Amino acid sequence: MFREITAAELQEQLEQGVKLNVIDVREQDEWIEGHIKEARLIPLSQFQARAHEVHDVEGDVVFICRSGGRSGRVCEFLSLQGFEVTNVAGGMLAWTGDIVEGE
């Protein structure tokens, strides 16, 4: 299975400078409304075609979405293939840190 962390734990790790590879799997319109500065976007609808991009950035792979459901499915898929991944429980709904709007 895969690990889960809370949004508060993710925020703490980012503030401490832990090298993380945060991937937001929400869709473009959700991303534009607000996302974590350190995250990058690979929408779930494009994930199969772009899965090769997951490890383009160094650090532990952490997935986030709106509530943790979509990112949890991605984590389940990748963990079954032997990858170590982490899901953010509660997703962006639980995020209390700063967000960036726009692309």
GROMACS .gro file of C-alpha atoms in nm:
model
  103
    1MET     CA    1   0.000   0.000   0.000
    2PHE     CA    2   0.093   0.367   0.003
    3ARG     CA    3   0.163   0.617   0.280
    4GLU     CA    4  -0.074   0.896   0.377
    5ILE     CA    5   0.010   1.225   0.539
    6THR     CA    6  -0.208   1.516   0.646
    7ALA     CA    7  -0.204   1.852   0.475
    8ALA     CA    8  -0.050   1.995   0.794
    9GLU     CA    9   0.233   1.738   0.778
   10LEU     CA   10   0.295   1.828   0.412
   11GLN     CA   11   0.302   2.198   0.497
   12GLU     CA   12   0.546   2.136   0.783
   13GLN     CA   13   0.779   1.933   0.560
   14LEU     CA   14   0.773   2.199   0.287
   15GLU     CA   15   0.845   2.473   0.542
   16GLN     CA   16   1.139   2.269   0.675
   17GLY     CA   17   1.282   2.246   0.323
   18VAL     CA   18   1.231   1.872   0.283
   19LYS     CA   19   1.286   1.783  -0.083
   20LEU     CA   20   0.944   1.669  -0.206
   21ASN     CA   21   0.803   1.600  -0.550
   22VAL     CA   22   0.446   1.730  -0.500
   23ILE     CA   23   0.210   1.645  -0.785
   24ASP     CA   24  -0.142   1.789  -0.804
   25VAL     CA   25  -0.376   1.562  -1.001
   26ARG     CA   26  -0.671   1.802  -1.015
   27GLU     CA   27  -0.783   1.944  -1.347
   28GLN     CA   28  -0.648   2.270  -1.496
   29ASP     CA   29  -0.946   2.483  -1.383
   30GLU     CA   30  -0.908   2.363  -1.023
   31TRP     CA   31  -0.531   2.428  -1.037
   32ILE     CA   32  -0.587   2.787  -1.158
   33GLU     CA   33  -0.823   2.854  -0.866
   34GLY     CA   34  -0.537   2.784  -0.626
   35HIS     CA   35  -0.250   2.542  -0.575
   36ILE     CA   36   0.053   2.484  -0.355
   37LYS     CA   37   0.351   2.684  -0.482
   38GLU     CA   38   0.586   2.383  -0.475
   39ALA     CA   39   0.343   2.154  -0.661
   40ARG     CA   40   0.326   2.078  -1.030
   41LEU     CA   41   0.023   1.972  -1.228
   42ILE     CA   42  -0.038   1.635  -1.391
   43PRO     CA   43  -0.419   1.615  -1.421
   44LEU     CA   44  -0.576   1.276  -1.357
   45SER     CA   45  -0.738   1.294  -1.703
   46GLN     CA   46  -0.387   1.307  -1.856
   47PHE     CA   47  -0.211   1.086  -1.604
   48GLN     CA   48  -0.169   0.770  -1.811
   49ALA     CA   49  -0.016   0.967  -2.098
   50ARG     CA   50   0.208   1.168  -1.863
   51ALA     CA   51   0.297   0.909  -1.596
   52HIS     CA   52   0.656   0.911  -1.722
   53GLU     CA   53   0.685   1.268  -1.583
   54VAL     CA   54   0.628   1.159  -1.222
   55HIS     CA   55   0.996   1.113  -1.144
   56ASP     CA   56   1.117   1.419  -1.340
   57VAL     CA   57   1.168   1.599  -1.008
   58GLU     CA   58   1.381   1.478  -0.717
   59GLY     CA   59   1.228   1.397  -0.382
   60ASP     CA   60   0.964   1.176  -0.228
   61VAL     CA   61   0.657   1.164  -0.452
   62VAL     CA   62   0.350   1.317  -0.287
   63PHE     CA   63   0.013   1.336  -0.463
   64ILE     CA   64  -0.266   1.579  -0.380
   65CYS     CA   65  -0.610   1.656  -0.523
   66ARG     CA   66  -0.922   1.832  -0.393
   67SER     CA   67  -1.014   1.587  -0.116
   68GLY     CA   68  -0.769   1.295  -0.140
   69GLY     CA   69  -0.980   1.060  -0.353
   70ARG     CA   70  -0.826   1.105  -0.697
   71SER     CA   71  -0.474   1.127  -0.559
   72GLY     CA   72  -0.545   0.814  -0.355
   73ARG     CA   73  -0.639   0.627  -0.674
   74VAL     CA   74  -0.314   0.738  -0.839
   75CYS     CA   75  -0.119   0.627  -0.532
   76GLU     CA   76  -0.291   0.289  -0.533
   77PHE     CA   77  -0.216   0.244  -0.904
   78LEU     CA   78   0.153   0.335  -0.865
   79SER     CA   79   0.207   0.141  -0.543
   80LEU     CA   80   0.076  -0.174  -0.714
   81GLN     CA   81   0.357  -0.119  -0.967
   82GLY     CA   82   0.615  -0.106  -0.689
   83PHE     CA   83   0.655   0.270  -0.651
   84GLU     CA   84   0.677   0.438  -0.311
   85VAL     CA   85   0.424   0.721  -0.311
   86THR     CA   86   0.235   0.927  -0.055
   87ASN     CA   87  -0.120   1.063  -0.061
   88VAL     CA   88  -0.231   1.383   0.115
   89ALA     CA   89  -0.539   1.288   0.318
   90GLY     CA   90  -0.805   1.555   0.286
   91GLY     CA   91  -0.632   1.715  -0.012
   92MET     CA   92  -0.656   2.085  -0.084
   93LEU     CA   93  -0.973   2.108   0.125
   94ALA     CA   94  -0.751   2.044   0.429
   95TRP     CA   95  -0.467   2.273   0.315
   96THR     CA   96  -0.433   2.585   0.532
   97GLY     CA   97  -0.106   2.715   0.386
   98ASP     CA   98  -0.054   2.975   0.118
   99ILE     CA   99  -0.183   2.909  -0.230
  100VAL     CA  100  -0.089   3.046  -0.570
  101GLU     CA  101  -0.362   3.139  -0.815
  102GLY     CA  102  -0.330   3.118  -1.192
  103GLU     CA  103  -0.108   2.899  -1.403
   0.00000   0.00000   0.00000
